[in-house]
PDB file of C-alpha atoms in Angstrom:
ATOM      1  CA  UNK A   1    -122.551 -43.140  14.270  1.00 40.00           C
ATOM      2  CA  UNK A   2    -118.997 -43.297  15.609  1.00 48.00           C
ATOM      3  CA  UNK A   3    -116.500 -40.796  14.895  1.00 55.00           C
ATOM      4  CA  UNK A   4    -113.452 -41.101  13.040  1.00 56.00           C
ATOM      5  CA  UNK A   5    -110.331 -38.838  14.176  1.00 87.00           C
ATOM      6  CA  UNK A   6    -109.167 -37.450  11.217  1.00 96.00           C
ATOM      7  CA  UNK A   7    -106.466 -35.749  13.184  1.00 97.00           C
ATOM      8  CA  UNK A   8    -104.784 -37.568  16.149  1.00 96.00           C
ATOM      9  CA  UNK A   9    -101.853 -35.550  17.356  1.00 96.00           C
ATOM     10  CA  UNK A  10     -99.347 -32.834  16.821  1.00 96.00           C
ATOM     11  CA  UNK A  11     -95.781 -33.259  17.872  1.00 96.00           C
ATOM     12  CA  UNK A  12     -92.788 -30.300  17.575  1.00 95.00           C
ATOM     13  CA  UNK A  13     -89.815 -31.531  15.900  1.00 94.00           C
ATOM     14  CA  UNK A  14     -87.563 -30.169  18.190  1.00 91.00           C
ATOM     15  CA  UNK A  15     -84.581 -31.623  16.684  1.00 91.00           C
ATOM     16  CA  UNK A  16     -85.228 -29.526  13.639  1.00 92.00           C
ATOM     17  CA  UNK A  17     -85.226 -25.831  15.626  1.00 91.00           C
ATOM     18  CA  UNK A  18     -82.042 -23.757  15.415  1.00 88.00           C
ATOM     19  CA  UNK A  19     -83.001 -21.567  18.358  1.00 89.00           C
ATOM     20  CA  UNK A  20     -85.630 -21.069  20.735  1.00 86.00           C
ATOM     21  CA  UNK A  21     -85.297 -17.427  20.932  1.00 88.00           C
ATOM     22  CA  UNK A  22     -86.255 -16.889  17.759  1.00 89.00           C
ATOM     23  CA  UNK A  23     -90.075 -16.325  17.225  1.00 90.00           C
ATOM     24  CA  UNK A  24     -92.377 -18.491  17.460  1.00 91.00           C
ATOM     25  CA  UNK A  25     -90.108 -21.073  19.587  1.00 91.00           C
ATOM     26  CA  UNK A  26     -89.426 -18.175  22.172  1.00 91.00           C
ATOM     27  CA  UNK A  27     -93.253 -18.454  23.171  1.00 90.00           C
ATOM     28  CA  UNK A  28     -93.149 -20.519  26.585  1.00 89.00           C
ATOM     29  CA  UNK A  29     -96.118 -22.791  25.658  1.00 88.00           C
ATOM     30  CA  UNK A  30     -94.492 -23.738  22.251  1.00 90.00           C
ATOM     31  CA  UNK A  31     -91.004 -23.882  24.033  1.00 89.00           C
ATOM     32  CA  UNK A  32     -92.787 -26.893  26.157  1.00 89.00           C
ATOM     33  CA  UNK A  33     -94.743 -28.530  23.447  1.00 91.00           C
ATOM     34  CA  UNK A  34     -94.061 -32.085  22.922  1.00 89.00           C
ATOM     35  CA  UNK A  35     -96.906 -34.160  21.766  1.00 93.00           C
ATOM     36  CA  UNK A  36    -100.485 -33.096  21.918  1.00 94.00           C
ATOM     37  CA  UNK A  37    -103.602 -35.700  21.156  1.00 96.00           C
ATOM     38  CA  UNK A  38    -106.757 -34.511  19.992  1.00 97.00           C
ATOM     39  CA  UNK A  39    -110.584 -35.761  20.804  1.00 97.00           C
ATOM     40  CA  UNK A  40    -111.974 -37.472  17.917  1.00 96.00           C
ATOM     41  CA  UNK A  41    -114.917 -34.803  18.024  1.00 96.00           C
ATOM     42  CA  UNK A  42    -114.268 -31.758  19.902  1.00 98.00           C
ATOM     43  CA  UNK A  43    -110.779 -30.008  21.032  1.00 98.00           C
ATOM     44  CA  UNK A  44    -110.877 -26.571  22.738  1.00 98.00           C
ATOM     45  CA  UNK A  45    -107.492 -24.600  23.154  1.00 96.00           C
ATOM     46  CA  UNK A  46    -107.740 -21.722  25.556  1.00 96.00           C
ATOM     47  CA  UNK A  47    -105.534 -19.367  26.985  1.00 91.00           C
ATOM     48  CA  UNK A  48    -104.935 -15.765  27.545  1.00 89.00           C
ATOM     49  CA  UNK A  49    -103.805 -13.409  24.935  1.00 88.00           C
ATOM     50  CA  UNK A  50    -100.293 -14.123  23.286  1.00 85.00           C
ATOM     51  CA  UNK A  51     -99.879 -17.571  24.763  1.00 89.00           C
ATOM     52  CA  UNK A  52     -99.384 -18.837  21.343  1.00 89.00           C
ATOM     53  CA  UNK A  53    -102.645 -20.861  20.996  1.00 92.00           C
ATOM     54  CA  UNK A  54    -103.676 -19.236  17.397  1.00 91.00           C
ATOM     55  CA  UNK A  55    -100.196 -19.519  16.217  1.00 92.00           C
ATOM     56  CA  UNK A  56     -99.984 -23.112  16.879  1.00 94.00           C
ATOM     57  CA  UNK A  57    -103.688 -23.379  15.394  1.00 95.00           C
ATOM     58  CA  UNK A  58    -102.405 -21.809  12.226  1.00 94.00           C
ATOM     59  CA  UNK A  59     -99.485 -23.960  11.998  1.00 95.00           C
ATOM     60  CA  UNK A  60    -101.617 -27.001  11.885  1.00 96.00           C
ATOM     61  CA  UNK A  61    -104.229 -25.744   9.454  1.00 95.00           C
ATOM     62  CA  UNK A  62    -101.365 -24.658   7.149  1.00 94.00           C
ATOM     63  CA  UNK A  63     -99.499 -28.255   7.922  1.00 94.00           C
ATOM     64  CA  UNK A  64    -102.553 -30.049   6.669  1.00 95.00           C
ATOM     65  CA  UNK A  65    -103.112 -27.726   3.672  1.00 93.00           C
ATOM     66  CA  UNK A  66    -105.156 -24.961   4.362  1.00 93.00           C
ATOM     67  CA  UNK A  67    -104.568 -21.208   3.190  1.00 90.00           C
ATOM     68  CA  UNK A  68    -102.951 -19.229   6.390  1.00 89.00           C
ATOM     69  CA  UNK A  69    -105.732 -16.789   6.095  1.00 87.00           C
ATOM     70  CA  UNK A  70    -108.710 -19.161   6.151  1.00 87.00           C
ATOM     71  CA  UNK A  71    -111.288 -21.029   3.467  1.00 87.00           C
ATOM     72  CA  UNK A  72    -111.329 -24.769   2.445  1.00 84.00           C
ATOM     73  CA  UNK A  73    -108.401 -26.514   0.965  1.00 85.00           C
ATOM     74  CA  UNK A  74    -109.481 -25.019  -2.468  1.00 81.00           C
ATOM     75  CA  UNK A  75    -108.133 -21.188  -1.295  1.00 79.00           C
ATOM     76  CA  UNK A  76    -105.182 -19.903  -2.240  1.00 73.00           C
ATOM     77  CA  UNK A  77    -104.758 -16.121  -1.500  1.00 68.00           C
ATOM     78  CA  UNK A  78    -102.640 -13.781   0.409  1.00 62.00           C
ATOM     79  CA  UNK A  79    -103.635 -10.350   1.346  1.00 59.00           C
ATOM     80  CA  UNK A  80    -100.651 -10.304   3.463  1.00 58.00           C
ATOM     81  CA  UNK A  81     -98.183 -13.167   4.217  1.00 60.00           C
ATOM     82  CA  UNK A  82     -97.803 -12.796   8.215  1.00 59.00           C
ATOM     83  CA  UNK A  83     -98.034 -16.483   9.255  1.00 68.00           C
ATOM     84  CA  UNK A  84     -94.815 -18.088  10.975  1.00 81.00           C
ATOM     85  CA  UNK A  85     -93.194 -21.092   9.798  1.00 90.00           C
ATOM     86  CA  UNK A  86     -94.006 -23.345  12.760  1.00 93.00           C
ATOM     87  CA  UNK A  87     -95.866 -25.627  10.344  1.00 93.00           C
ATOM     88  CA  UNK A  88     -92.347 -26.611   8.889  1.00 94.00           C
ATOM     89  CA  UNK A  89     -91.515 -27.845  12.425  1.00 95.00           C
ATOM     90  CA  UNK A  90     -94.476 -29.845  13.143  1.00 96.00           C
ATOM     91  CA  UNK A  91     -95.530 -33.561  12.674  1.00 96.00           C
ATOM     92  CA  UNK A  92     -99.241 -33.997  12.182  1.00 97.00           C
ATOM     93  CA  UNK A  93    -100.724 -37.475  12.623  1.00 96.00           C
ATOM     94  CA  UNK A  94    -103.719 -38.303  10.975  1.00 95.00           C
ATOM     95  CA  UNK A  95    -106.361 -40.803  11.083  1.00 93.00           C
ATOM     96  CA  UNK A  96    -107.023 -43.858   8.793  1.00 92.00           C
ATOM     97  CA  UNK A  97    -110.257 -41.878   7.184  1.00 92.00           C
ATOM     98  CA  UNK A  98    -110.058 -38.729   5.240  1.00 93.00           C
ATOM     99  CA  UNK A  99    -112.288 -36.037   5.645  1.00 94.00           C
ATOM    100  CA  UNK A 100    -114.903 -35.643   2.934  1.00 93.00           C
ATOM    101  CA  UNK A 101    -115.109 -31.740   3.996  1.00 92.00           C
ATOM    102  CA  UNK A 102    -112.877 -29.010   5.856  1.00 94.00           C
ATOM    103  CA  UNK A 103    -112.389 -25.467   6.718  1.00 94.00           C
ATOM    104  CA  UNK A 104    -109.946 -23.190   8.398  1.00 94.00           C
ATOM    105  CA  UNK A 105    -111.714 -20.144   9.916  1.00 92.00           C
ATOM    106  CA  UNK A 106    -109.926 -17.283  11.315  1.00 90.00           C
ATOM    107  CA  UNK A 107    -111.954 -14.438  12.520  1.00 87.00           C
ATOM    108  CA  UNK A 108    -109.414 -11.911  11.637  1.00 86.00           C
ATOM    109  CA  UNK A 109    -109.106 -12.596   8.317  1.00 87.00           C
ATOM    110  CA  UNK A 110    -112.461 -13.464   7.386  1.00 87.00           C
ATOM    111  CA  UNK A 111    -112.884 -10.003   5.742  1.00 85.00           C
ATOM    112  CA  UNK A 112    -109.951 -11.258   3.353  1.00 87.00           C
ATOM    113  CA  UNK A 113    -111.694 -14.259   2.597  1.00 88.00           C
ATOM    114  CA  UNK A 114    -115.092 -12.832   1.568  1.00 88.00           C
ATOM    115  CA  UNK A 115    -113.274 -10.441  -0.580  1.00 90.00           C
ATOM    116  CA  UNK A 116    -111.420 -13.219  -2.399  1.00 87.00           C
ATOM    117  CA  UNK A 117    -114.756 -15.145  -3.003  1.00 90.00           C
ATOM    118  CA  UNK A 118    -116.118 -11.934  -4.427  1.00 91.00           C
ATOM    119  CA  UNK A 119    -113.024 -11.536  -6.811  1.00 89.00           C
ATOM    120  CA  UNK A 120    -113.226 -15.387  -8.031  1.00 86.00           C
ATOM    121  CA  UNK A 121    -116.717 -15.021  -8.649  1.00 88.00           C
ATOM    122  CA  UNK A 122    -116.358 -12.025 -10.890  1.00 87.00           C
ATOM    123  CA  UNK A 123    -113.879 -13.472 -13.042  1.00 83.00           C
ATOM    124  CA  UNK A 124    -115.269 -14.748 -16.717  1.00 60.00           C
ATOM    125  CA  UNK A 125    -115.708 -18.484 -16.720  1.00 67.00           C
ATOM    126  CA  UNK A 126    -115.511 -19.154 -13.131  1.00 64.00           C
ATOM    127  CA  UNK A 127    -118.250 -21.664 -13.119  1.00 74.00           C
ATOM    128  CA  UNK A 128    -120.557 -21.749 -10.336  1.00 85.00           C
ATOM    129  CA  UNK A 129    -120.800 -18.993  -7.881  1.00 89.00           C
ATOM    130  CA  UNK A 130    -118.680 -19.796  -4.861  1.00 88.00           C
ATOM    131  CA  UNK A 131    -120.980 -17.355  -2.489  1.00 92.00           C
ATOM    132  CA  UNK A 132    -123.726 -19.730  -3.331  1.00 92.00           C
ATOM    133  CA  UNK A 133    -122.015 -22.603  -0.980  1.00 90.00           C
ATOM    134  CA  UNK A 134    -122.143 -19.614   1.743  1.00 90.00           C
ATOM    135  CA  UNK A 135    -125.866 -19.114   1.499  1.00 92.00           C
ATOM    136  CA  UNK A 136    -125.802 -17.176  -1.987  1.00 92.00           C
ATOM    137  CA  UNK A 137    -125.475 -13.354  -0.483  1.00 92.00           C
ATOM    138  CA  UNK A 138    -122.222 -11.575  -0.420  1.00 92.00           C
ATOM    139  CA  UNK A 139    -120.487 -11.795   2.886  1.00 91.00           C
ATOM    140  CA  UNK A 140    -119.717  -8.163   2.735  1.00 92.00           C
ATOM    141  CA  UNK A 141    -123.301  -7.224   2.767  1.00 93.00           C
ATOM    142  CA  UNK A 142    -123.812  -8.620   6.131  1.00 93.00           C
ATOM    143  CA  UNK A 143    -122.870  -8.198   9.501  1.00 91.00           C
ATOM    144  CA  UNK A 144    -119.934 -10.052  10.708  1.00 88.00           C
ATOM    145  CA  UNK A 145    -121.825 -12.122  12.830  1.00 89.00           C
ATOM    146  CA  UNK A 146    -124.347 -12.826  10.045  1.00 92.00           C
ATOM    147  CA  UNK A 147    -121.304 -13.657   7.470  1.00 91.00           C
ATOM    148  CA  UNK A 148    -119.381 -15.925  10.159  1.00 91.00           C
ATOM    149  CA  UNK A 149    -122.529 -17.826  10.847  1.00 90.00           C
ATOM    150  CA  UNK A 150    -123.519 -17.669   7.142  1.00 90.00           C
ATOM    151  CA  UNK A 151    -120.240 -19.709   6.980  1.00 89.00           C
ATOM    152  CA  UNK A 152    -120.990 -22.531   9.460  1.00 90.00           C
ATOM    153  CA  UNK A 153    -124.218 -23.367   8.493  1.00 90.00           C
ATOM    154  CA  UNK A 154    -123.861 -23.649   4.840  1.00 90.00           C
ATOM    155  CA  UNK A 155    -120.168 -24.061   3.872  1.00 90.00           C
ATOM    156  CA  UNK A 156    -119.740 -27.093   6.787  1.00 92.00           C
ATOM    157  CA  UNK A 157    -121.577 -29.901   5.535  1.00 89.00           C
ATOM    158  CA  UNK A 158    -120.454 -33.090   7.738  1.00 88.00           C
ATOM    159  CA  UNK A 159    -117.688 -35.717   7.764  1.00 93.00           C
ATOM    160  CA  UNK A 160    -115.386 -32.664   8.175  1.00 95.00           C
ATOM    161  CA  UNK A 161    -112.259 -31.389   9.635  1.00 97.00           C
ATOM    162  CA  UNK A 162    -113.372 -27.873  10.931  1.00 97.00           C
ATOM    163  CA  UNK A 163    -110.344 -25.856  12.326  1.00 97.00           C
ATOM    164  CA  UNK A 164    -111.839 -22.562  14.266  1.00 96.00           C
ATOM    165  CA  UNK A 165    -109.926 -19.614  15.420  1.00 94.00           C
ATOM    166  CA  UNK A 166    -112.124 -17.665  17.899  1.00 94.00           C
ATOM    167  CA  UNK A 167    -115.038 -18.339  16.095  1.00 93.00           C
ATOM    168  CA  UNK A 168    -117.287 -16.424  18.577  1.00 94.00           C
ATOM    169  CA  UNK A 169    -115.388 -13.089  17.743  1.00 91.00           C
ATOM    170  CA  UNK A 170    -118.466 -11.653  16.064  1.00 89.00           C
ATOM    171  CA  UNK A 171    -121.490 -13.812  17.571  1.00 93.00           C
ATOM    172  CA  UNK A 172    -123.844 -12.380  20.352  1.00 94.00           C
ATOM    173  CA  UNK A 173    -124.563 -14.910  23.114  1.00 94.00           C
ATOM    174  CA  UNK A 174    -127.512 -16.400  21.316  1.00 95.00           C
ATOM    175  CA  UNK A 175    -125.824 -16.905  18.339  1.00 94.00           C
ATOM    176  CA  UNK A 176    -122.667 -18.821  20.087  1.00 95.00           C
ATOM    177  CA  UNK A 177    -125.493 -21.071  21.642  1.00 96.00           C
ATOM    178  CA  UNK A 178    -126.855 -21.827  18.362  1.00 94.00           C
ATOM    179  CA  UNK A 179    -123.172 -22.596  17.066  1.00 94.00           C
ATOM    180  CA  UNK A 180    -123.138 -25.049  19.780  1.00 95.00           C
ATOM    181  CA  UNK A 181    -126.060 -26.568  18.528  1.00 95.00           C
ATOM    182  CA  UNK A 182    -124.668 -26.540  14.744  1.00 94.00           C
ATOM    183  CA  UNK A 183    -121.309 -28.160  16.141  1.00 96.00           C
ATOM    184  CA  UNK A 184    -123.161 -30.891  17.599  1.00 96.00           C
ATOM    185  CA  UNK A 185    -124.999 -31.439  14.404  1.00 96.00           C
ATOM    186  CA  UNK A 186    -121.860 -31.717  12.690  1.00 96.00           C
ATOM    187  CA  UNK A 187    -120.069 -33.875  15.177  1.00 96.00           C
ATOM    188  CA  UNK A 188    -123.133 -36.349  14.713  1.00 95.00           C
ATOM    189  CA  UNK A 189    -122.193 -36.288  11.270  1.00 94.00           C
ATOM    190  CA  UNK A 190    -118.784 -37.742  11.517  1.00 95.00           C
ATOM    191  CA  UNK A 191    -117.148 -34.299  11.979  1.00 96.00           C
ATOM    192  CA  UNK A 192    -114.226 -33.274  14.185  1.00 97.00           C
ATOM    193  CA  UNK A 193    -113.262 -29.905  15.413  1.00 98.00           C
ATOM    194  CA  UNK A 194    -110.177 -28.308  16.835  1.00 98.00           C
ATOM    195  CA  UNK A 195    -111.304 -24.587  18.171  1.00 97.00           C
ATOM    196  CA  UNK A 196    -109.384 -21.657  20.011  1.00 96.00           C
ATOM    197  CA  UNK A 197    -111.687 -20.013  21.860  1.00 96.00           C
ATOM    198  CA  UNK A 198    -112.338 -17.085  24.566  1.00 95.00           C
ATOM    199  CA  UNK A 199    -115.870 -18.216  25.114  1.00 96.00           C
ATOM    200  CA  UNK A 200    -117.632 -20.092  28.232  1.00 96.00           C
ATOM    201  CA  UNK A 201    -120.409 -20.748  25.980  1.00 96.00           C
ATOM    202  CA  UNK A 202    -118.161 -22.074  23.239  1.00 96.00           C
ATOM    203  CA  UNK A 203    -116.007 -24.352  25.357  1.00 96.00           C
ATOM    204  CA  UNK A 204    -119.188 -25.932  27.102  1.00 96.00           C
ATOM    205  CA  UNK A 205    -119.720 -28.194  24.524  1.00 97.00           C
ATOM    206  CA  UNK A 206    -120.375 -31.909  26.429  1.00 95.00           C
ATOM    207  CA  UNK A 207    -117.077 -34.009  26.419  1.00 88.00           C
ATOM    208  CA  UNK A 208    -114.601 -31.587  24.474  1.00 96.00           C
ATOM    209  CA  UNK A 209    -111.249 -31.873  25.324  1.00 97.00           C
ATOM    210  CA  UNK A 210    -109.711 -28.871  26.840  1.00 97.00           C
ATOM    211  CA  UNK A 211    -106.451 -27.852  26.384  1.00 96.00           C
ATOM    212  CA  UNK A 212    -105.142 -25.052  28.290  1.00 93.00           C
ATOM    213  CA  UNK A 213    -102.174 -22.877  27.563  1.00 91.00           C
ATOM    214  CA  UNK A 214     -99.804 -20.921  29.758  1.00 86.00           C
ATOM    215  CA  UNK A 215     -96.258 -20.247  30.318  1.00 84.00           C
ATOM    216  CA  UNK A 216     -95.890 -23.633  32.093  1.00 85.00           C
ATOM    217  CA  UNK A 217     -96.834 -25.489  29.056  1.00 87.00           C
ATOM    218  CA  UNK A 218    -100.291 -27.397  27.983  1.00 91.00           C
ATOM    219  CA  UNK A 219    -102.390 -28.874  30.746  1.00 93.00           C
ATOM    220  CA  UNK A 220    -105.966 -30.616  30.196  1.00 95.00           C
ATOM    221  CA  UNK A 221    -108.424 -29.237  32.493  1.00 96.00           C
ATOM    222  CA  UNK A 222    -112.021 -29.547  33.129  1.00 96.00           C
ATOM    223  CA  UNK A 223    -114.702 -26.936  32.113  1.00 96.00           C
ATOM    224  CA  UNK A 224    -115.308 -25.572  35.562  1.00 96.00           C
ATOM    225  CA  UNK A 225    -111.606 -25.359  36.209  1.00 95.00           C
ATOM    226  CA  UNK A 226    -111.196 -22.992  33.160  1.00 95.00           C
ATOM    227  CA  UNK A 227    -110.385 -19.285  34.136  1.00 92.00           C
ATOM    228  CA  UNK A 228    -112.723 -17.961  31.822  1.00 93.00           C
ATOM    229  CA  UNK A 229    -115.764 -20.121  33.551  1.00 95.00           C
ATOM    230  CA  UNK A 230    -114.569 -19.378  36.990  1.00 94.00           C
ATOM    231  CA  UNK A 231    -114.050 -15.267  36.289  1.00 93.00           C
ATOM    232  CA  UNK A 232    -117.577 -15.239  34.241  1.00 93.00           C
ATOM    233  CA  UNK A 233    -119.407 -17.002  37.218  1.00 95.00           C
ATOM    234  CA  UNK A 234    -117.535 -14.813  39.832  1.00 93.00           C
ATOM    235  CA  UNK A 235    -118.372 -11.287  37.866  1.00 93.00           C
ATOM    236  CA  UNK A 236    -122.200 -12.589  37.434  1.00 94.00           C
ATOM    237  CA  UNK A 237    -122.800 -14.025  40.922  1.00 95.00           C
ATOM    238  CA  UNK A 238    -121.092 -10.740  42.429  1.00 95.00           C
ATOM    239  CA  UNK A 239    -121.524  -8.102  40.018  1.00 93.00           C
ATOM    240  CA  UNK A 240    -121.728  -4.954  42.144  1.00 94.00           C
ATOM    241  CA  UNK A 241    -118.682  -5.990  44.275  1.00 92.00           C
ATOM    242  CA  UNK A 242    -116.582  -6.742  41.117  1.00 92.00           C
ATOM    243  CA  UNK A 243    -117.774  -3.524  39.546  1.00 93.00           C
ATOM    244  CA  UNK A 244    -116.887  -1.514  42.645  1.00 91.00           C
ATOM    245  CA  UNK A 245    -113.120  -3.347  42.889  1.00 90.00           C
ATOM    246  CA  UNK A 246    -112.414  -2.763  39.279  1.00 91.00           C
ATOM    247  CA  UNK A 247    -113.853   0.955  39.144  1.00 93.00           C
ATOM    248  CA  UNK A 248    -112.263   2.249  42.292  1.00 87.00           C
ATOM    249  CA  UNK A 249    -109.869   5.262  41.411  1.00 56.00           C
TER     250      UNK A 249
END
């Protein structure tokens, strides 16, 4: 079964920018952003902290219509308005087919999403419980990792566009491997993923397009070219030597 690309590309509308010294346009990778094409199945956006990957992902999600703090297209809440206005300066090119399902997952605001679900389910006449589509158990009554995985396995149903910001944040290595399997099952059901991650496990998904952000901009790299892979391999293969260097006073 072939995948339809629900989101094909993102382009920075540079002519609309008033000043490249203002946030977020002062971020080097954003300054150099022109046109990025997404893989019809899985695109990974990687880079060091503060390179702008989450800022870009947020802008893409908000541009599509997702709530800045995450959730499906039906969510509309804000515990703290902190998202940038980058979404107003990008052009998203969508595919011919529309996704039947979608979700914007943000590790750092997932607690706020869980709280909003509980508040909505307490309202009189609210209809079917929202939490039932997340496995039926309060997300606050589970560990972060359990709650994250409950969302992945219950809320994601295929033929969807899933935008994930550092989904590995509370997942053990074993759960990260299980997530790879979940991603693959959904890809086989005509889903598309755009993911920011620091996890060498997550970014190992076969045939994923890996876009690396640096101060020089964006470049497509192979899995074994990523700093995440090379650093982890070097550490595991030369643990005692690396520890000696790191812990020398």
